[in-house]
mmCIF file of C-alpha atoms and ligand atoms in Angstrom:
data_model
loop_
_atom_site.group_PDB
_atom_site.id
_atom_site.type_symbol
_atom_site.label_atom_id
_atom_site.label_comp_id
_atom_site.label_asym_id
_atom_site.label_seq_id
_atom_site.Cartn_x
_atom_site.Cartn_y
_atom_site.Cartn_z
ATOM 1 C CA MET V 1 -36.128 -1.748 16.779
ATOM 2 C CA LEU V 2 -34.089 -3.600 14.186
ATOM 3 C CA SER V 3 -31.764 -0.685 13.548
ATOM 4 C CA LEU V 4 -31.207 -0.139 17.267
ATOM 5 C CA LEU V 5 -30.145 -3.751 17.581
ATOM 6 C CA LYS V 6 -27.766 -3.375 14.665
ATOM 7 C CA ILE V 7 -26.127 -0.352 16.244
ATOM 8 C CA SER V 8 -25.571 -2.022 19.601
ATOM 9 C CA LEU V 9 -24.108 -5.093 17.910
ATOM 10 C CA LEU V 10 -21.698 -2.887 16.022
ATOM 11 C CA LEU V 11 -20.612 -1.188 19.213
ATOM 12 C CA VAL V 12 -19.923 -4.525 20.876
ATOM 13 C CA GLY V 13 -18.028 -5.851 17.876
ATOM 14 C CA VAL V 14 -15.763 -2.887 17.196
ATOM 15 C CA ALA V 15 -13.739 -0.995 19.757
ATOM 16 C CA VAL V 16 -14.047 2.768 19.465
ATOM 17 C CA ALA V 17 -11.037 4.295 17.742
ATOM 18 C CA GLN V 18 -8.769 6.503 19.802
ATOM 19 C CA ASP V 19 -8.569 10.229 19.267
ATOM 20 C CA ALA V 20 -5.070 11.451 18.572
ATOM 21 C CA THR V 21 -3.316 14.633 17.544
ATOM 22 C CA TYR V 22 -0.423 14.845 15.121
ATOM 23 C CA ALA V 23 2.250 17.514 14.778
ATOM 24 C CA ASN V 24 3.311 16.811 11.179
ATOM 25 C CA ARG V 25 1.848 16.133 7.770
ATOM 26 C CA ILE V 26 2.958 14.680 4.449
ATOM 27 C CA TYR V 27 0.505 15.334 1.626
ATOM 28 C CA HIS V 28 0.716 14.673 -2.090
ATOM 29 C CA ASP V 29 -2.211 15.216 -4.419
ATOM 30 C CA PHE V 30 -1.438 13.723 -7.826
ATOM 31 C CA ARG V 31 -4.775 14.724 -9.361
ATOM 32 C CA SER V 32 -3.442 18.170 -10.252
ATOM 33 C CA ARG V 33 -0.163 16.826 -11.720
ATOM 34 C CA ASN V 34 -1.702 16.129 -15.113
ATOM 35 C CA ARG V 35 0.794 18.389 -16.918
ATOM 36 C CA CYS V 36 3.653 15.969 -16.229
ATOM 37 C CA GLY V 37 1.409 12.909 -16.479
ATOM 38 C CA LEU V 38 1.719 10.423 -19.322
ATOM 39 C CA ALA V 39 -1.254 10.099 -21.664
ATOM 40 C CA SER V 40 -0.956 6.310 -21.556
ATOM 41 C CA GLU V 41 0.935 3.558 -19.782
ATOM 42 C CA PRO V 42 4.699 3.404 -20.474
ATOM 43 C CA ALA V 43 6.155 0.180 -21.906
ATOM 44 C CA ASN V 44 6.357 -2.734 -19.477
ATOM 45 C CA ILE V 45 9.798 -3.523 -18.046
ATOM 46 C CA THR V 46 10.657 -6.880 -19.615
ATOM 47 C CA THR V 47 14.396 -7.327 -18.903
ATOM 48 C CA GLU V 48 16.825 -6.663 -16.059
ATOM 49 C CA ASP V 49 18.666 -4.109 -18.232
ATOM 50 C CA GLU V 50 15.449 -2.166 -18.804
ATOM 51 C CA SER V 51 14.727 -2.347 -15.095
ATOM 52 C CA ILE V 52 18.085 -0.905 -14.076
ATOM 53 C CA SER V 53 18.352 1.739 -16.804
ATOM 54 C CA ALA V 54 14.820 3.147 -16.339
ATOM 55 C CA SER V 55 15.015 6.713 -15.026
ATOM 56 C CA VAL V 56 12.567 8.517 -12.798
ATOM 57 C CA GLN V 57 9.790 10.241 -14.755
ATOM 58 C CA PRO V 58 10.791 13.920 -14.983
ATOM 59 C CA GLY V 59 8.414 16.454 -13.451
ATOM 60 C CA TYR V 60 6.704 16.064 -10.112
ATOM 61 C CA LEU V 61 8.521 12.825 -9.226
ATOM 62 C CA THR V 62 11.895 14.570 -9.584
ATOM 63 C CA SER V 63 10.736 17.749 -7.795
ATOM 64 C CA ASP V 64 12.003 18.640 -4.309
ATOM 65 C CA THR V 65 8.410 18.480 -3.086
ATOM 66 C CA PHE V 66 8.230 14.776 -3.825
ATOM 67 C CA VAL V 67 11.888 13.817 -3.358
ATOM 68 C CA ASN V 68 12.037 15.395 0.105
ATOM 69 C CA ASP V 69 9.298 13.013 1.248
ATOM 70 C CA PHE V 70 9.693 9.823 -0.781
ATOM 71 C CA GLY V 71 12.405 7.685 -2.356
ATOM 72 C CA ILE V 72 11.603 5.458 -5.340
ATOM 73 C CA GLN V 73 13.227 2.069 -4.681
ATOM 74 C CA THR V 74 15.351 0.036 -7.114
ATOM 75 C CA TRP V 75 16.474 -2.913 -4.962
ATOM 76 C CA GLY V 76 15.398 -6.495 -5.486
ATOM 77 C CA THR V 77 15.052 -9.793 -3.669
ATOM 78 C CA GLU V 78 16.509 -13.129 -4.685
ATOM 79 C CA VAL V 79 14.644 -16.410 -4.890
ATOM 80 C CA SER V 80 14.128 -18.194 -1.574
ATOM 81 C CA LYS V 81 12.051 -21.080 -0.249
ATOM 82 C CA ASP V 82 9.058 -18.796 0.398
ATOM 83 C CA SER V 83 9.651 -16.501 -2.611
ATOM 84 C CA PRO V 84 10.035 -18.645 -5.725
ATOM 85 C CA ILE V 85 10.164 -15.688 -8.145
ATOM 86 C CA ARG V 86 12.755 -12.893 -8.057
ATOM 87 C CA LYS V 87 11.406 -9.403 -7.426
ATOM 88 C CA LEU V 88 13.088 -6.297 -8.819
ATOM 89 C CA ASN V 89 11.859 -2.763 -8.129
ATOM 90 C CA SER V 90 12.264 -0.270 -10.958
ATOM 91 C CA ASN V 91 11.936 3.483 -11.443
ATOM 92 C CA GLY V 92 10.035 2.578 -14.615
ATOM 93 C CA ASN V 93 7.116 1.192 -12.607
ATOM 94 C CA VAL V 94 6.404 4.454 -10.775
ATOM 95 C CA TYR V 95 4.783 7.137 -12.929
ATOM 96 C CA ILE V 96 2.051 9.736 -13.091
ATOM 97 C CA GLN V 97 -0.611 9.050 -15.684
ATOM 98 C CA ARG V 98 -3.377 11.297 -16.937
ATOM 99 C CA ASP V 99 -6.908 10.038 -16.513
ATOM 100 C CA ALA V 100 -8.373 9.344 -19.945
ATOM 101 C CA ASP V 101 -11.847 10.587 -18.973
ATOM 102 C CA SER V 102 -11.027 13.791 -17.076
ATOM 103 C CA SER V 103 -8.355 16.410 -16.557
ATOM 104 C CA SER V 104 -7.240 14.534 -13.431
ATOM 105 C CA ALA V 105 -4.108 12.408 -12.915
ATOM 106 C CA TYR V 106 -2.876 9.742 -10.527
ATOM 107 C CA LEU V 107 0.331 8.070 -9.403
ATOM 108 C CA VAL V 108 0.750 4.492 -10.613
ATOM 109 C CA LEU V 109 2.789 1.714 -8.994
ATOM 110 C CA ARG V 110 3.008 -1.217 -11.409
ATOM 111 C CA ALA V 111 3.998 -4.850 -11.219
ATOM 112 C CA TYR V 112 4.728 -6.879 -14.361
ATOM 113 C CA ARG V 113 5.719 -10.541 -14.660
ATOM 114 C CA THR V 114 8.604 -11.096 -17.062
ATOM 115 C CA ASP V 115 9.776 -14.612 -17.878
ATOM 116 C CA ALA V 116 12.590 -14.224 -15.315
ATOM 117 C CA PHE V 117 11.289 -12.001 -12.488
ATOM 118 C CA ILE V 118 8.500 -9.761 -11.271
ATOM 119 C CA SER V 119 9.193 -6.138 -12.092
ATOM 120 C CA SER V 120 7.772 -4.296 -9.090
ATOM 121 C CA ALA V 121 7.351 -0.805 -7.617
ATOM 122 C CA GLU V 122 7.968 0.705 -4.197
ATOM 123 C CA ILE V 123 8.190 4.163 -2.682
ATOM 124 C CA GLU V 124 9.371 4.719 0.885
ATOM 125 C CA SER V 125 9.167 7.764 3.113
ATOM 126 C CA LYS V 126 12.514 9.475 3.758
ATOM 127 C CA LEU V 127 11.506 9.580 7.417
ATOM 128 C CA HIS V 128 12.380 6.524 9.478
ATOM 129 C CA ASN V 129 11.188 7.884 12.798
ATOM 130 C CA ILE V 130 7.437 8.077 12.291
ATOM 131 C CA PHE V 131 5.949 7.167 15.651
ATOM 132 C CA HIS V 132 2.148 6.962 15.546
ATOM 133 C CA ALA V 133 0.303 8.197 12.499
ATOM 134 C CA SER V 134 -2.940 8.465 10.616
ATOM 135 C CA ILE V 135 -2.372 7.285 7.051
ATOM 136 C CA ARG V 136 -5.017 8.208 4.500
ATOM 137 C CA ILE V 137 -4.985 7.365 0.853
ATOM 138 C CA ARG V 138 -7.386 7.390 -2.068
ATOM 139 C CA ALA V 139 -6.511 4.434 -4.228
ATOM 140 C CA ARG V 140 -7.640 1.857 -6.733
ATOM 141 C CA VAL V 141 -6.162 -1.492 -7.759
ATOM 142 C CA ARG V 142 -6.564 -3.151 -11.137
ATOM 143 C CA GLY V 143 -4.967 -5.953 -13.103
ATOM 144 C CA ASP V 144 -4.123 -9.616 -12.944
ATOM 145 C CA PRO V 145 -3.920 -11.984 -9.933
ATOM 146 C CA GLY V 146 -0.600 -12.671 -8.201
ATOM 147 C CA THR V 147 0.278 -9.292 -6.706
ATOM 148 C CA CYS V 148 -0.052 -7.425 -3.433
ATOM 149 C CA ALA V 149 -0.720 -3.689 -3.214
ATOM 150 C CA GLY V 150 0.761 -2.614 0.121
ATOM 151 C CA ILE V 151 0.142 0.518 2.180
ATOM 152 C CA PHE V 152 2.027 0.126 5.461
ATOM 153 C CA THR V 153 4.321 1.247 8.246
ATOM 154 C CA TYR V 154 7.583 -0.666 8.581
ATOM 155 C CA HIS V 155 10.358 -0.984 11.136
ATOM 156 C CA ASP V 156 11.119 -4.685 10.817
ATOM 157 C CA ASP V 157 9.186 -7.904 10.275
ATOM 158 C CA GLU V 158 7.850 -7.715 13.834
ATOM 159 C CA ASN V 159 6.876 -4.036 13.738
ATOM 160 C CA GLU V 160 4.749 -3.569 10.658
ATOM 161 C CA SER V 161 1.120 -2.552 10.195
ATOM 162 C CA ASP V 162 -0.557 -3.136 6.835
ATOM 163 C CA ILE V 163 -3.398 -2.444 4.480
ATOM 164 C CA GLU V 164 -3.013 -4.974 1.681
ATOM 165 C CA ILE V 165 -5.014 -5.702 -1.436
ATOM 166 C CA LEU V 166 -4.285 -9.046 -3.045
ATOM 167 C CA THR V 167 -5.242 -9.222 -6.707
ATOM 168 C CA ARG V 168 -6.039 -12.940 -6.237
ATOM 169 C CA ASP V 169 -8.757 -11.996 -3.705
ATOM 170 C CA PRO V 170 -12.411 -11.249 -4.534
ATOM 171 C CA THR V 171 -12.662 -7.571 -5.513
ATOM 172 C CA ASP V 172 -14.530 -6.700 -2.283
ATOM 173 C CA HIS V 173 -11.915 -8.144 0.116
ATOM 174 C CA VAL V 174 -9.045 -6.268 1.796
ATOM 175 C CA ARG V 175 -6.438 -7.531 4.293
ATOM 176 C CA TYR V 176 -5.712 -5.704 7.546
ATOM 177 C CA THR V 177 -2.596 -7.097 9.237
ATOM 178 C CA ASN V 178 -0.232 -6.406 12.089
ATOM 179 C CA GLN V 179 3.009 -8.364 11.835
ATOM 180 C CA PRO V 180 4.270 -10.840 12.758
ATOM 181 C CA GLY V 181 1.634 -12.779 10.829
ATOM 182 C CA LEU V 182 3.382 -16.148 11.116
ATOM 183 C CA ASP V 183 4.933 -17.978 14.068
ATOM 184 C CA GLU V 184 8.398 -19.617 14.096
ATOM 185 C CA ASP V 185 7.007 -22.737 12.427
ATOM 186 C CA GLY V 186 5.448 -20.688 9.614
ATOM 187 C CA ASN V 187 1.877 -21.113 10.884
ATOM 188 C CA GLU V 188 -0.555 -18.209 10.774
ATOM 189 C CA ILE V 189 -0.968 -16.401 14.099
ATOM 190 C CA PRO V 190 -4.703 -16.044 14.817
ATOM 191 C CA GLY V 191 -5.734 -12.379 14.932
ATOM 192 C CA ALA V 192 -2.650 -11.064 13.115
ATOM 193 C CA SER V 193 -4.342 -10.753 9.748
ATOM 194 C CA VAL V 194 -7.984 -10.376 8.803
ATOM 195 C CA GLU V 195 -9.519 -10.764 5.348
ATOM 196 C CA ALA V 196 -12.287 -8.188 5.598
ATOM 197 C CA VAL V 197 -15.265 -7.697 3.316
ATOM 198 C CA MET V 198 -15.096 -4.056 2.257
ATOM 199 C CA GLY V 199 -18.812 -3.466 2.723
ATOM 200 C CA GLY V 200 -21.138 -0.789 1.383
ATOM 201 C CA GLY V 201 -20.776 -2.210 -2.103
ATOM 202 C CA ALA V 202 -17.123 -1.083 -2.279
ATOM 203 C CA VAL V 203 -14.683 -2.916 -4.546
ATOM 204 C CA TRP V 204 -10.928 -2.270 -4.766
ATOM 205 C CA THR V 205 -11.114 -1.910 -8.549
ATOM 206 C CA ALA V 206 -12.870 1.443 -7.920
ATOM 207 C CA TRP V 207 -11.546 4.464 -5.987
ATOM 208 C CA ASN V 208 -11.818 4.166 -2.194
ATOM 209 C CA ASP V 209 -10.496 6.059 0.829
ATOM 210 C CA TYR V 210 -8.342 3.754 2.943
ATOM 211 C CA ARG V 211 -7.087 4.790 6.351
ATOM 212 C CA LEU V 212 -4.884 3.240 9.022
ATOM 213 C CA ASP V 213 -4.529 4.871 12.434
ATOM 214 C CA TRP V 214 -1.524 3.741 14.453
ATOM 215 C CA THR V 215 -2.035 4.899 18.031
ATOM 216 C CA PRO V 216 -0.384 3.602 21.236
ATOM 217 C CA GLY V 217 -1.650 0.038 21.754
ATOM 218 C CA LEU V 218 -4.343 0.217 19.048
ATOM 219 C CA SER V 219 -4.486 -0.043 15.250
ATOM 220 C CA SER V 220 -7.702 1.110 13.562
ATOM 221 C CA TRP V 221 -8.559 0.642 9.909
ATOM 222 C CA TYR V 222 -11.199 2.732 8.147
ATOM 223 C CA LEU V 223 -12.782 2.389 4.737
ATOM 224 C CA ASN V 224 -14.539 5.366 3.142
ATOM 225 C CA GLY V 225 -14.779 7.089 6.515
ATOM 226 C CA GLU V 226 -16.246 4.120 8.403
ATOM 227 C CA LEU V 227 -14.345 2.255 11.106
ATOM 228 C CA ALA V 228 -13.794 -1.198 9.615
ATOM 229 C CA HIS V 229 -11.470 -3.056 11.993
ATOM 230 C CA THR V 230 -9.342 -2.631 15.104
ATOM 231 C CA LYS V 231 -6.477 -4.652 16.567
ATOM 232 C CA THR V 232 -4.535 -4.609 19.778
ATOM 233 C CA TYR V 233 -2.331 -7.497 18.583
ATOM 234 C CA GLY V 234 1.030 -6.508 17.129
ATOM 235 C CA VAL V 235 0.614 -2.733 17.304
ATOM 236 C CA PRO V 236 4.099 -1.467 16.341
ATOM 237 C CA THR V 237 6.234 -0.157 19.202
ATOM 238 C CA GLU V 238 9.194 1.060 17.118
ATOM 239 C CA PRO V 239 9.730 4.224 14.991
ATOM 240 C CA SER V 240 8.904 3.367 11.388
ATOM 241 C CA THR V 241 9.001 4.200 7.700
ATOM 242 C CA PHE V 242 5.885 4.558 5.540
ATOM 243 C CA ILE V 243 5.812 2.412 2.392
ATOM 244 C CA LEU V 244 3.642 2.015 -0.693
ATOM 245 C CA ASN V 245 4.327 -0.896 -3.010
ATOM 246 C CA MET V 246 3.027 -3.184 -5.725
ATOM 247 C CA TRP V 247 4.788 -6.530 -5.834
ATOM 248 C CA GLY V 248 4.640 -10.280 -6.157
ATOM 249 C CA ASP V 249 7.100 -13.116 -5.595
ATOM 250 C CA GLY V 250 5.122 -16.212 -6.571
ATOM 251 C CA GLY V 251 4.811 -17.094 -2.863
ATOM 252 C CA VAL V 252 1.830 -18.219 -0.810
ATOM 253 C CA TRP V 253 0.748 -14.651 0.085
ATOM 254 C CA THR V 254 0.672 -13.072 -3.377
ATOM 255 C CA GLY V 255 0.047 -16.277 -5.310
ATOM 256 C CA ASP V 256 1.215 -16.926 -8.857
ATOM 257 C CA MET V 257 1.405 -14.303 -11.545
ATOM 258 C CA GLU V 258 1.338 -15.467 -15.143
ATOM 259 C CA ILE V 259 4.168 -14.433 -17.471
ATOM 260 C CA GLY V 260 3.099 -11.257 -19.287
ATOM 261 C CA ALA V 261 0.552 -10.313 -16.591
ATOM 262 C CA ALA V 262 0.443 -6.879 -14.928
ATOM 263 C CA ALA V 263 -1.289 -5.157 -12.005
ATOM 264 C CA TYR V 264 -1.475 -1.542 -10.855
ATOM 265 C CA LEU V 265 -1.907 0.449 -7.639
ATOM 266 C CA ASP V 266 -3.322 3.864 -8.634
ATOM 267 C CA ILE V 267 -3.157 6.698 -6.100
ATOM 268 C CA GLU V 268 -5.025 9.999 -6.364
ATOM 269 C CA TRP V 269 -3.646 11.398 -3.119
ATOM 270 C CA VAL V 270 -1.841 10.302 0.020
ATOM 271 C CA GLU V 271 -1.801 12.006 3.404
ATOM 272 C CA VAL V 272 0.244 10.984 6.433
ATOM 273 C CA LEU V 273 -0.455 12.778 9.693
ATOM 274 C CA TYR V 274 2.292 11.765 12.092
ATOM 275 C CA ASN V 275 4.384 12.273 15.170
ATOM 276 C CA THR V 276 8.051 11.388 15.463
ATOM 277 C CA ALA V 277 10.036 9.457 18.037
HETATM 278 C C1 NAG T 301 1.764 -4.243 -19.893
HETATM 279 O O1 NAG T 301 1.276 -5.551 -19.684
HETATM 280 C C2 NAG T 301 -0.120 -5.626 -19.464
HETATM 281 C C3 NAG T 301 -0.457 -7.072 -19.162
HETATM 282 O O2 NAG T 301 -0.084 -7.908 -20.205
HETATM 283 C C4 NAG T 301 -0.866 -5.090 -20.672
HETATM 284 O O3 NAG T 301 -2.256 -5.121 -20.440
HETATM 285 C C5 NAG T 301 -0.426 -3.658 -20.925
HETATM 286 O O4 NAG T 301 -1.050 -3.155 -22.077
HETATM 287 C C6 NAG T 301 1.087 -3.619 -21.106
HETATM 288 N N1 NAG T 301 1.515 -2.231 -21.231
HETATM 289 C C7 NAG T 301 1.938 -1.711 -22.371
HETATM 290 C C8 NAG T 301 2.292 -0.269 -22.363
HETATM 291 O O5 NAG T 301 2.056 -2.374 -23.384
HETATM 292 C C1 NAG T 302 8.838 -4.463 17.934
HETATM 293 O O1 NAG T 302 10.233 -4.414 18.197
HETATM 294 C C2 NAG T 302 10.562 -4.609 19.564
HETATM 295 C C3 NAG T 302 12.073 -4.396 19.686
HETATM 296 O O2 NAG T 302 12.768 -5.256 18.838
HETATM 297 C C4 NAG T 302 10.120 -6.008 20.002
HETATM 298 O O3 NAG T 302 10.381 -6.182 21.372
HETATM 299 C C5 NAG T 302 8.615 -6.164 19.746
HETATM 300 O O4 NAG T 302 8.219 -7.510 20.009
HETATM 301 C C6 NAG T 302 8.295 -5.853 18.279
HETATM 302 N N1 NAG T 302 6.897 -6.002 17.938
HETATM 303 C C7 NAG T 302 5.888 -5.365 18.566
HETATM 304 C C8 NAG T 302 4.541 -5.610 18.014
HETATM 305 O O5 NAG T 302 6.057 -4.629 19.513
#
């Protein structure tokens, strides 16, 4: 009786995700890339010179297989009213590391707070015309508060669909957002962003399967195979890029990051099933 009730409540609360078919696939499994993986973390980027001169880790990240699909970003953002700390992406914050306890490996995106800026990491798909997709990723986040691990589709600030883990949040909370999240006066738009409890005992400091399905008129987020949230608000209507990043800017969203602090988005594998516009 009790379980029947639970099931019907769930069905009322969560719209059923749409079935979709996809013609294309991007897939990178970093677990088997242990031969080019570092045994331990490379030195933190502490100056602008180190940030700019850092080269891409040779091996898988310089292979055609990876380079054909993703570009490692090296641009930055200046200080603004909403972003009190400079952010500077570096090649040095994107690397494959060997797992200490197994023969496995994973891709790391790192953010580190220097005294002058946040040294961040971002990879973007070479494709800019992804139009509807199922994004699946096995990931873990660890480190200090003040950063955002982002897994998202992007066209512009009004066509963006996100999975975000904020390292200032409790370790069992994840954010599911369709932009725009704020109105013209900077106030939060109700329904744009949800702070969801991960459920099932899951915490983002451990490995989890995250998934975002972008279908016409509906966004659906899954965690470890279970439908977790749906939105009809702000479902992107423009062809988009796929982005993974680890960043902070001292603003309201990411919060403050202490000088000398670091945080990491670890990725075992990423799969993007997609159609194009
Ligand atoms: C980078 O900074 C973090 C945070 O202070 C620290 O835990 C980590 O050991 C540093 N990495 C290296 C390679 O020293
Ligand atoms: C996406 O971009 C189009 C064209 O600029 C705009 O009309 C629309 O409001 C944007 N956002 C969504 C969620 O469609």
